[in-house]
């Protein structure tokens, strides 16, 4: 659920309005550091010597100021690199120490002293004070033209700021266009990852991964224990303890608008960006927030994210089983120490039904839902991956409670639309879950009785032949058997637009009851018997022979399980 927030300090600022005002973190990425300036040719001519460096050299320089005045501190705004000969500085050590402290208080980036005109060496008290305060300090051993030095530094600052502004405008235009076009969340995440050249994750407020763009070979390691690591990174970013990941490693930006927060964008380590990594991520957050406001659905991201995840899993798009497991766990779908089931929901009652994850929560579990890839029709089956606590009962009454939570009528009233839930066998790991899903898909391919009303529960345990076909579906010999046995009927139906395969399926679904089989085929008994006679002639087979019927049933299940209809 989204979270409404009124704390001004937590809101998402526009790029360029980060903490610290115009010179805050949102723009620091475009400013050269003290160490970079000391490496310029104009500075190198003065033979610079770094007296206090290390991390102090990373301080960003906003401008260069030249002054020998002892009261220069009151003229500075912070972020300046001060150039001086020291001629107007106080002479007493305590006053020099206080002078350096005053410069630090206004936030200068560094201090450069030219030797020769006033000092032959930098006073020890100045070096000591700079070291105590972590202020970058350098000495120039040769005279340089300060005007040439300031020109070179300002040219560098202005050019980089201009490049940063252009880059920021380009990023803003790109993500504004995505928002106006209604781009889905996963595509925005993909564009963010390409722009930052780094992995990017969109998570909800429960720290569950909704969408992610990650390198395939690193997906498992990056998502392993995601929720625990994400909570730790958030605590660390808020200044509360050690979360197991440094604040520099995870860049976190909230996705919110009108005081409502829906989740967070997380960018993992990557190279610097001219517009600033924070600015890029904030533009992505704005595009996502605008899309969320337009959707007006609290769970749009989660629903679409779960659907894509199931589709990718069923189509084998994950590089390895470990990566798939990590992705499912990161999405809040438990795989360890639970009972797993593959379900297929079929029938009009489920076409516009409720959210499968909400229905699973009602019986103590979690669910992911999708549709078989390549069949986007509204009436296509809904595939559900179900995770329940180990040992939880999932008998027929529990299945019906699940169906009721989805809004499907479970009573067999005369006006109740027929629907079915195909339940695969119980599994304990991802490989078993995929087998369970395939069993449910194979079960769902068999027709329902014509008189069926309400929700019919079908289990793979009750259909041993379906389970056999599922376990041997990739065996070329079984596929060859199915094609060879049914070839005459397939060719006849294709050439004449016939329905012999459907008639055969109805007969096999109602063994010993030709009247019910005829009704399931929507044919009169006389026409149905004519079709059976034609099938027997084309196959040159006795349709009253039990072994023949078993072989035909097996062949038909193989054909249906292979996606042919």
Coordinates of C-alpha atoms in Angstrom, one line a residue:
X1 CA 0.0 0.0 0.0
X2 CA 1.2 3.6 -0.6
X3 CA 2.3 5.6 2.3
X4 CA 1.2 9.2 2.8
X5 CA 4.0 11.5 4.0
X6 CA 3.9 15.1 5.2
X7 CA 7.5 15.4 6.3
X8 CA 9.1 18.1 4.2
X9 CA 12.5 16.7 4.8
X10 CA 11.6 13.4 3.2
X11 CA 10.0 14.7 0.0
X12 CA 11.6 14.2 -3.4
X13 CA 13.3 17.5 -4.5
X14 CA 13.6 18.6 -8.0
X15 CA 17.1 18.0 -9.6
X16 CA 19.4 20.8 -8.5
X17 CA 17.6 21.4 -5.2
X18 CA 19.3 18.8 -3.1
X19 CA 20.5 19.3 0.4
X20 CA 22.9 22.2 0.6
X21 CA 21.0 24.4 -1.9
X22 CA 22.4 25.2 -5.3
X23 CA 25.8 23.8 -4.5
X24 CA 24.4 20.7 -2.8
X25 CA 24.9 17.1 -3.7
X26 CA 22.7 17.4 -6.8
X27 CA 25.3 19.7 -8.5
X28 CA 28.6 18.7 -6.8
X29 CA 29.1 16.0 -9.5
X30 CA 29.7 18.8 -12.0
X31 CA 32.3 20.6 -9.9
X32 CA 36.0 19.8 -10.1
X33 CA 37.7 18.6 -6.9
X34 CA 40.7 20.4 -5.3
X35 CA 43.0 17.5 -6.4
X36 CA 41.8 18.0 -10.0
X37 CA 42.6 21.7 -9.9
X38 CA 46.1 21.1 -8.5
X39 CA 46.8 18.9 -11.5
X40 CA 45.9 21.7 -14.1
X41 CA 48.9 23.0 -16.2
X42 CA 48.3 26.6 -14.9
X43 CA 48.8 25.3 -11.3
X44 CA 51.6 22.9 -12.2
X45 CA 53.7 25.8 -13.3
X46 CA 53.9 26.9 -9.7
X47 CA 55.3 23.5 -8.6
X48 CA 52.6 22.8 -6.1
X49 CA 53.3 20.7 -2.9
X50 CA 50.3 19.2 -1.1
X51 CA 50.8 19.6 2.6
X52 CA 47.3 18.4 3.7
X53 CA 45.6 16.0 1.3
X54 CA 44.0 12.6 1.4
X55 CA 40.2 12.9 1.5
X56 CA 40.5 16.7 1.7
X57 CA 41.5 16.8 -2.0
X58 CA 38.0 15.4 -2.9
X59 CA 36.3 18.6 -1.8
X60 CA 34.4 20.2 -4.7
X61 CA 35.5 23.7 -5.8
X62 CA 32.7 26.1 -6.7
X63 CA 35.0 29.1 -7.4
X64 CA 38.5 30.6 -6.9
X65 CA 39.1 33.6 -4.7
X66 CA 42.3 35.6 -4.4
X67 CA 43.0 37.5 -1.2
X68 CA 45.7 38.3 1.3
X69 CA 43.3 39.9 3.8
X70 CA 43.1 38.6 7.3
X71 CA 39.3 39.3 7.2
X72 CA 38.7 37.4 3.9
X73 CA 36.4 34.8 5.7
X74 CA 33.5 37.3 5.8
X75 CA 33.7 37.7 2.0
X76 CA 33.3 34.0 1.2
X77 CA 30.2 31.9 0.7
X78 CA 31.7 28.4 0.9
X79 CA 33.1 26.1 -1.7
X80 CA 35.9 28.5 -2.8
X81 CA 39.5 27.7 -3.3
X82 CA 41.5 30.5 -1.7
X83 CA 44.7 31.7 -3.3
X84 CA 47.0 33.9 -1.1
X85 CA 50.6 35.0 -0.5
X86 CA 49.7 35.4 3.2
X87 CA 51.0 39.0 3.3
X88 CA 48.0 40.3 5.3
X89 CA 47.6 37.4 7.6
X90 CA 48.1 37.8 11.4
X91 CA 51.6 37.0 12.7
X92 CA 50.7 35.4 16.1
X93 CA 50.3 31.6 16.1
X94 CA 47.0 31.7 18.0
X95 CA 45.6 34.3 15.6
X96 CA 46.8 32.2 12.6
X97 CA 45.0 29.2 14.1
X98 CA 41.8 31.2 14.5
X99 CA 42.2 32.5 11.0
X100 CA 42.3 29.0 9.5
X101 CA 39.4 28.0 11.7
X102 CA 37.4 30.9 10.4
X103 CA 38.0 29.8 6.8
X104 CA 36.9 26.3 7.7
X105 CA 33.7 27.7 9.3
X106 CA 32.6 29.4 6.1
X107 CA 33.2 26.1 4.2
X108 CA 36.1 26.9 1.9
X109 CA 37.2 23.9 -0.3
X110 CA 40.9 24.4 0.1
X111 CA 43.8 26.8 0.7
X112 CA 46.8 27.5 -1.7
X113 CA 49.7 29.6 -0.5
X114 CA 52.3 31.1 -2.9
X115 CA 55.7 31.1 -1.2
X116 CA 58.4 33.7 -1.8
X117 CA 56.5 37.1 -1.6
X118 CA 55.8 36.8 2.2
X119 CA 56.5 33.3 3.4
X120 CA 59.5 31.2 2.6
X121 CA 57.6 28.2 4.0
X122 CA 54.1 27.6 5.3
X123 CA 53.9 28.2 9.0
X124 CA 53.7 24.9 11.0
X125 CA 50.7 26.2 12.9
X126 CA 48.8 26.7 9.6
X127 CA 49.7 23.1 8.5
X128 CA 48.6 21.7 11.9
X129 CA 45.3 23.6 11.9
X130 CA 44.5 22.6 8.4
X131 CA 45.2 19.0 9.2
X132 CA 43.1 19.1 12.3
X133 CA 40.1 20.5 10.3
X134 CA 40.6 18.3 7.2
X135 CA 41.2 21.3 5.0
X136 CA 43.1 20.8 1.8
X137 CA 46.4 22.8 1.9
X138 CA 49.0 23.2 -0.8
X139 CA 52.0 25.5 -1.3
X140 CA 53.3 26.9 -4.7
X141 CA 57.1 27.1 -4.8
X142 CA 57.2 29.3 -7.8
X143 CA 55.5 32.5 -8.7
X144 CA 52.5 32.2 -10.9
X145 CA 50.0 34.7 -12.4
X146 CA 47.0 34.4 -10.2
X147 CA 44.8 35.8 -13.0
X148 CA 45.9 33.0 -15.4
X149 CA 45.3 30.4 -12.7
X150 CA 41.8 31.7 -11.9
X151 CA 40.9 31.9 -15.6
X152 CA 41.9 28.3 -16.1
X153 CA 40.0 27.1 -13.0
X154 CA 36.9 29.1 -13.8
X155 CA 37.0 28.0 -17.4
X156 CA 37.0 24.4 -16.2
X157 CA 34.2 25.0 -13.7
X158 CA 32.0 26.8 -16.2
X159 CA 32.5 24.2 -19.0
X160 CA 31.7 21.3 -16.7
X161 CA 28.7 23.1 -15.3
X162 CA 27.5 23.8 -18.8
X163 CA 28.0 20.2 -19.8
X164 CA 26.1 19.2 -16.6
X165 CA 23.2 21.5 -17.4
X166 CA 23.0 20.1 -21.0
X167 CA 23.1 16.6 -19.6
X168 CA 20.5 17.4 -17.0
X169 CA 18.2 18.9 -19.7
X170 CA 18.6 15.9 -21.9
X171 CA 17.8 13.5 -19.0
X172 CA 14.8 15.6 -18.0
X173 CA 13.4 15.7 -21.6
X174 CA 13.9 11.9 -22.0
X175 CA 12.0 10.9 -18.8
X176 CA 9.4 13.6 -19.2
X177 CA 8.6 12.1 -22.7
X178 CA 8.4 8.6 -21.2
X179 CA 6.0 9.9 -18.6
X180 CA 3.8 11.6 -21.2
X181 CA 3.7 8.5 -23.3
X182 CA 2.6 6.4 -20.4
X183 CA 5.7 4.2 -20.5
X184 CA 5.4 1.2 -18.1
X185 CA 7.5 1.0 -15.0
X186 CA 9.8 -1.8 -16.2
X187 CA 10.7 0.2 -19.4
X188 CA 11.5 3.3 -17.3
X189 CA 13.7 1.1 -15.1
X190 CA 15.4 -0.2 -18.2
X191 CA 16.1 3.3 -19.5
X192 CA 17.4 4.4 -16.1
X193 CA 19.8 1.4 -16.0
X194 CA 21.1 2.3 -19.6
X195 CA 21.5 5.9 -18.7
X196 CA 23.4 5.3 -15.4
X197 CA 25.2 2.2 -16.8
X198 CA 24.4 0.5 -13.6
X199 CA 21.8 -1.9 -12.1
X200 CA 18.6 -0.3 -11.1
X201 CA 15.8 -1.7 -8.9
X202 CA 12.2 -0.5 -8.2
X203 CA 11.0 -1.8 -4.8
X204 CA 7.7 -1.3 -3.0
X205 CA 7.4 -0.1 0.6
X206 CA 7.8 -3.7 1.8
X207 CA 11.2 -3.8 0.1
X208 CA 9.9 -6.3 -2.5
X209 CA 11.3 -6.0 -6.0
X210 CA 8.7 -4.8 -8.4
X211 CA 10.9 -4.3 -11.5
X212 CA 14.7 -4.5 -12.1
X213 CA 17.2 -4.2 -14.8
X214 CA 20.2 -6.3 -13.8
X215 CA 23.1 -8.0 -15.7
X216 CA 22.0 -11.6 -16.3
X217 CA 25.3 -13.0 -15.0
X218 CA 25.0 -11.0 -11.7
X219 CA 21.3 -11.3 -11.1
X220 CA 21.5 -14.0 -8.5
X221 CA 24.2 -12.3 -6.4
X222 CA 22.6 -8.9 -6.6
X223 CA 19.2 -10.1 -5.5
X224 CA 20.3 -12.6 -2.9
X225 CA 18.8 -11.6 0.4
X226 CA 17.5 -8.4 -1.1
X227 CA 14.9 -7.5 1.5
X228 CA 17.3 -7.8 4.4
X229 CA 20.0 -5.9 2.6
X230 CA 17.6 -3.2 1.4
X231 CA 16.3 -2.6 4.9
X232 CA 19.9 -2.3 6.1
X233 CA 20.8 0.2 3.4
X234 CA 17.7 2.3 4.2
X235 CA 18.7 2.4 7.9
X236 CA 22.2 3.4 7.0
X237 CA 21.0 6.1 4.6
X238 CA 18.8 7.4 7.5
X239 CA 21.9 7.4 9.8
X240 CA 20.7 4.5 11.9
X241 CA 23.4 1.9 12.4
X242 CA 25.3 -0.4 10.1
X243 CA 23.0 -1.9 7.4
X244 CA 25.7 -4.1 5.8
X245 CA 26.0 -1.8 2.7
X246 CA 27.7 1.5 2.6
X247 CA 25.6 4.6 1.7
X248 CA 27.9 5.1 -1.3
X249 CA 27.1 1.7 -2.7
X250 CA 23.3 2.1 -2.9
X251 CA 21.8 5.3 -4.2
X252 CA 18.2 5.4 -2.9
X253 CA 15.5 7.9 -4.1
X254 CA 11.9 7.8 -3.0
X255 CA 9.1 7.6 -5.6
X256 CA 6.3 9.9 -4.4
X257 CA 3.9 12.7 -5.3
X258 CA 1.3 14.7 -3.5
X259 CA 2.6 13.4 -0.2
X260 CA 2.1 9.8 -1.1
X261 CA 5.1 7.5 -1.3
X262 CA 4.8 4.2 -3.3
X263 CA 8.3 2.8 -3.2
X264 CA 11.9 3.5 -3.8
X265 CA 14.4 3.5 -6.7
X266 CA 17.7 1.9 -6.0
X267 CA 20.8 2.4 -8.2
X268 CA 23.7 0.1 -7.5
X269 CA 27.3 1.1 -8.0
X270 CA 28.2 2.6 -11.4
X271 CA 30.2 5.3 -13.1
X272 CA 29.6 9.0 -12.6
X273 CA 27.1 10.7 -14.9
X274 CA 27.5 14.3 -16.2
X275 CA 24.0 15.2 -14.9
X276 CA 24.7 13.6 -11.5
X277 CA 23.5 10.1 -10.6
X278 CA 21.1 11.5 -8.1
X279 CA 19.5 13.8 -10.6
X280 CA 19.1 11.0 -13.1
X281 CA 17.5 8.8 -10.6
X282 CA 15.2 11.6 -9.4
X283 CA 14.0 12.2 -13.0
X284 CA 13.1 8.5 -13.2
X285 CA 11.3 8.7 -9.9
X286 CA 9.3 11.7 -11.2
X287 CA 8.3 9.8 -14.4
X288 CA 7.2 6.8 -12.3
X289 CA 5.2 9.0 -9.9
X290 CA 3.4 10.7 -12.8
X291 CA 2.5 7.3 -14.3
X292 CA 1.3 6.1 -10.9
X293 CA -1.0 9.2 -10.5
X294 CA -2.4 8.6 -14.0
X295 CA -3.1 4.9 -13.4
X296 CA -5.0 5.6 -10.2
X297 CA -4.5 1.9 -9.1
X298 CA -2.6 1.2 -6.0
X299 CA -1.2 -2.1 -7.2
X300 CA -0.6 -1.5 -10.9
X301 CA 3.2 -1.9 -10.6
X302 CA 3.0 -5.0 -8.4
X303 CA 0.4 -6.7 -10.7
X304 CA 2.3 -6.0 -13.9
X305 CA 5.6 -6.9 -12.3
X306 CA 4.3 -10.2 -11.1
X307 CA 2.8 -11.0 -14.5
X308 CA 6.1 -10.3 -16.3
X309 CA 8.0 -12.4 -13.7
X310 CA 5.8 -15.4 -14.3
X311 CA 5.9 -15.0 -18.1
X312 CA 9.7 -14.8 -18.0
X313 CA 9.9 -17.8 -15.7
X314 CA 7.7 -20.0 -17.9
X315 CA 9.5 -18.9 -21.1
X316 CA 12.9 -19.7 -19.7
X317 CA 14.4 -16.2 -19.9
X318 CA 16.4 -16.6 -16.7
X319 CA 20.1 -17.4 -17.3
X320 CA 20.2 -19.9 -14.4
X321 CA 17.9 -21.5 -11.8
X322 CA 19.6 -19.6 -9.1
X323 CA 18.9 -16.2 -10.7
X324 CA 15.2 -17.2 -11.1
X325 CA 15.0 -18.2 -7.4
X326 CA 16.6 -15.0 -6.3
X327 CA 14.2 -13.0 -8.4
X328 CA 11.2 -14.8 -7.0
X329 CA 12.4 -14.4 -3.4
X330 CA 13.2 -10.7 -3.9
X331 CA 9.6 -10.3 -5.2
X332 CA 8.3 -11.6 -1.8
X333 CA 7.5 -15.2 -3.1
X334 CA 9.0 -17.7 -0.6
X335 CA 10.7 -20.8 -2.0
X336 CA 12.4 -22.3 1.0
X337 CA 10.6 -24.3 3.7
X338 CA 7.2 -24.0 2.0
X339 CA 4.8 -26.0 -0.1
X340 CA 4.6 -24.9 -3.8
X341 CA 1.8 -25.5 -6.3
X342 CA 1.2 -24.6 -9.9
X343 CA -2.3 -23.6 -10.7
X344 CA -4.2 -22.7 -13.9
X345 CA -7.4 -20.8 -13.6
X346 CA -9.8 -21.2 -16.6
X347 CA -13.2 -20.1 -17.5
X348 CA -15.2 -16.8 -17.7
X349 CA -15.5 -16.6 -13.9
X350 CA -11.7 -15.9 -13.7
X351 CA -11.2 -13.6 -16.7
X352 CA -11.8 -10.4 -14.6
X353 CA -11.3 -12.0 -11.2
X354 CA -9.5 -10.5 -8.2
X355 CA -5.8 -10.4 -7.4
X356 CA -4.3 -13.8 -6.9
X357 CA -1.7 -12.6 -4.3
X358 CA -4.5 -11.1 -2.2
X359 CA -6.4 -14.3 -2.5
X360 CA -3.3 -16.3 -1.4
X361 CA -2.8 -14.1 1.6
X362 CA -6.3 -14.9 2.7
X363 CA -5.3 -18.5 3.1
X364 CA -1.9 -17.7 4.6
X365 CA 0.3 -17.8 1.5
X366 CA 1.7 -15.7 -1.4
X367 CA 1.1 -15.9 -5.1
X368 CA 2.5 -14.7 -8.4
X369 CA 0.2 -14.6 -11.4
X370 CA 0.7 -14.4 -15.2
X371 CA -0.6 -15.7 -18.5
X372 CA 1.0 -18.1 -20.9
X373 CA 3.3 -16.1 -23.1
X374 CA 2.1 -15.7 -26.7
X375 CA -1.6 -15.9 -25.9
X376 CA -2.8 -12.3 -25.0
X377 CA -6.5 -13.0 -25.5
X378 CA -8.7 -12.0 -22.5
X379 CA -10.0 -15.5 -22.1
X380 CA -6.6 -17.1 -21.9
X381 CA -5.8 -19.1 -18.8
X382 CA -4.3 -17.5 -15.7
X383 CA -1.2 -19.2 -14.4
X384 CA -0.7 -18.9 -10.7
X385 CA 2.4 -19.8 -8.7
X386 CA 1.3 -20.5 -5.1
X387 CA 3.5 -20.7 -2.0
X388 CA 2.0 -21.9 1.3
X389 CA 3.5 -22.6 4.7
X390 CA 4.9 -26.1 4.9
X391 CA 2.2 -28.6 5.9
X392 CA -0.7 -26.2 5.1
X393 CA -3.8 -28.0 3.8
X394 CA -4.6 -27.3 0.2
X395 CA -7.5 -29.7 -0.2
X396 CA -10.5 -29.0 -2.3
X397 CA -12.2 -26.8 0.3
X398 CA -9.1 -24.7 0.5
X399 CA -9.0 -24.4 -3.3
X400 CA -12.6 -23.3 -3.3
X401 CA -11.8 -20.6 -0.6
X402 CA -9.0 -19.4 -2.9
X403 CA -11.5 -19.3 -5.8
X404 CA -14.0 -17.3 -3.7
X405 CA -11.3 -14.8 -2.7
X406 CA -10.8 -14.3 -6.4
X407 CA -14.5 -13.6 -6.8
X408 CA -15.5 -16.8 -8.6
X409 CA -18.8 -18.5 -7.6
X410 CA -18.1 -21.9 -6.1
X411 CA -21.7 -23.1 -6.0
X412 CA -23.0 -25.1 -8.9
X413 CA -26.2 -23.0 -9.5
X414 CA -27.9 -23.2 -12.9
X415 CA -26.7 -19.7 -13.7
X416 CA -23.1 -20.1 -12.5
X417 CA -20.5 -19.8 -15.2
X418 CA -18.4 -22.9 -15.6
X419 CA -14.8 -22.5 -14.4
X420 CA -11.9 -24.7 -13.4
X421 CA -8.8 -24.7 -11.2
X422 CA -6.2 -27.2 -12.3
X423 CA -3.8 -28.0 -9.5
X424 CA -0.4 -29.4 -10.1
X425 CA 1.4 -31.7 -7.7
X426 CA 3.0 -30.3 -4.5
X427 CA 6.6 -29.2 -4.9
X428 CA 9.4 -28.2 -2.6
X429 CA 11.7 -26.2 -4.9
X430 CA 11.7 -24.2 -8.1
X431 CA 12.3 -27.1 -10.4
X432 CA 9.4 -29.0 -8.9
X433 CA 7.2 -25.9 -9.1
X434 CA 7.8 -25.6 -12.8
X435 CA 6.8 -29.3 -13.2
X436 CA 3.7 -28.6 -11.2
X437 CA 2.8 -25.6 -13.4
X438 CA 3.2 -27.8 -16.5
X439 CA 1.0 -30.5 -15.0
X440 CA -1.7 -27.9 -14.4
X441 CA -1.4 -26.5 -17.9
X442 CA -1.8 -30.0 -19.3
X443 CA -4.8 -30.6 -17.1
X444 CA -6.4 -27.3 -18.2
X445 CA -6.2 -28.4 -21.8
X446 CA -8.7 -31.2 -21.2
X447 CA -12.3 -30.1 -21.7
X448 CA -14.8 -29.7 -18.8
X449 CA -18.0 -31.7 -18.8
X450 CA -20.8 -29.9 -20.6
X451 CA -23.0 -29.8 -17.5
X452 CA -20.3 -28.4 -15.2
X453 CA -21.3 -25.3 -13.2
X454 CA -19.4 -23.2 -10.7
X455 CA -15.8 -24.1 -10.1
X456 CA -14.5 -27.5 -10.9
X457 CA -11.2 -28.5 -9.0
X458 CA -9.0 -30.8 -11.0
X459 CA -5.8 -32.3 -9.6
X460 CA -2.8 -33.9 -11.3
X461 CA -2.8 -36.7 -8.7
X462 CA -6.2 -37.8 -10.0
X463 CA -4.9 -37.9 -13.6
X464 CA -1.9 -40.2 -13.7
X465 CA -1.8 -40.2 -17.5
X466 CA -1.5 -36.4 -17.6
X467 CA 1.4 -36.6 -15.1
X468 CA 3.1 -39.2 -17.2
X469 CA 2.8 -37.0 -20.3
X470 CA 4.1 -34.0 -18.4
X471 CA 7.2 -35.9 -17.1
X472 CA 8.0 -37.3 -20.6
X473 CA 6.8 -34.2 -22.7
X474 CA 10.3 -33.6 -24.1
X475 CA 11.0 -37.2 -25.1
X476 CA 11.1 -37.2 -29.0
X477 CA 9.8 -40.7 -29.1
X478 CA 6.6 -39.8 -27.3
X479 CA 6.2 -36.7 -29.6
X480 CA 6.7 -38.9 -32.6
X481 CA 4.1 -41.4 -31.4
X482 CA 1.5 -38.6 -31.0
X483 CA 2.1 -37.2 -34.4
X484 CA 2.1 -40.6 -36.1
X485 CA -1.1 -41.8 -34.5
X486 CA -3.1 -38.5 -35.1
X487 CA -1.6 -37.5 -38.5
X488 CA -4.7 -38.7 -40.5
X489 CA -7.1 -36.7 -38.3
X490 CA -4.8 -33.6 -38.3
X491 CA -4.6 -33.6 -42.1
X492 CA -8.3 -34.1 -42.5
X493 CA -9.2 -31.2 -40.1
X494 CA -6.7 -28.9 -41.8
X495 CA -7.9 -29.7 -45.3
X496 CA -11.6 -29.5 -44.6
X497 CA -11.9 -27.4 -41.5
X498 CA -13.1 -30.4 -39.6
X499 CA -13.6 -31.2 -35.9
X500 CA -12.4 -34.8 -35.7
X501 CA -9.7 -34.0 -33.0
X502 CA -12.4 -32.3 -30.8
X503 CA -14.8 -35.2 -31.3
X504 CA -12.0 -37.7 -30.3
X505 CA -11.2 -35.6 -27.3
X506 CA -14.9 -35.6 -26.2
X507 CA -15.1 -39.3 -26.6
X508 CA -11.9 -39.9 -24.5
X509 CA -13.2 -37.4 -21.8
X510 CA -16.4 -39.5 -21.5
X511 CA -15.4 -43.1 -21.9
X512 CA -18.4 -45.4 -21.9
X513 CA -20.9 -42.6 -22.3
X514 CA -21.3 -41.6 -25.9
X515 CA -24.4 -39.5 -25.2
X516 CA -22.4 -37.2 -22.9
X517 CA -19.6 -37.2 -25.4
X518 CA -22.0 -36.1 -28.1
X519 CA -23.3 -33.3 -25.9
X520 CA -19.8 -32.1 -25.1
X521 CA -19.1 -32.0 -28.9
X522 CA -22.4 -30.0 -29.4
X523 CA -23.4 -32.6 -32.0
X524 CA -26.5 -34.8 -32.3
X525 CA -25.9 -38.5 -31.5
X526 CA -26.3 -39.5 -35.2
X527 CA -23.8 -37.0 -36.4
X528 CA -21.4 -37.9 -33.5
X529 CA -21.5 -41.6 -34.4
X530 CA -20.8 -40.7 -38.0
X531 CA -17.7 -38.7 -36.9
X532 CA -16.6 -41.7 -34.8
X533 CA -17.0 -44.0 -37.8
X534 CA -14.9 -41.7 -39.9
X535 CA -12.2 -41.4 -37.2
X536 CA -12.1 -45.2 -37.0
X537 CA -11.7 -45.5 -40.8
X538 CA -9.0 -42.8 -41.0
X539 CA -7.0 -44.3 -38.2
X540 CA -7.8 -47.9 -39.2
X541 CA -8.4 -48.5 -35.5
X542 CA -11.0 -50.2 -33.3
X543 CA -12.4 -47.4 -31.0
X544 CA -13.8 -49.9 -28.6
X545 CA -10.4 -51.4 -27.9
X546 CA -9.1 -50.3 -24.4
X547 CA -5.4 -50.3 -25.5
X548 CA -6.2 -48.3 -28.6
X549 CA -8.1 -45.8 -26.6
X550 CA -5.3 -45.4 -24.1
X551 CA -2.8 -44.9 -26.9
X552 CA -5.0 -42.3 -28.5
X553 CA -5.6 -40.5 -25.2
X554 CA -1.8 -40.4 -24.7
X555 CA -1.2 -39.0 -28.2
X556 CA -3.9 -36.4 -27.7
X557 CA -2.4 -35.3 -24.4
X558 CA 1.0 -35.0 -26.0
X559 CA -0.4 -32.8 -28.8
X560 CA -2.3 -30.6 -26.4
X561 CA 0.7 -30.3 -24.0
X562 CA 2.9 -29.3 -26.9
X563 CA 0.8 -26.2 -27.6
X564 CA -1.1 -27.4 -30.7
X565 CA -4.8 -27.0 -30.7

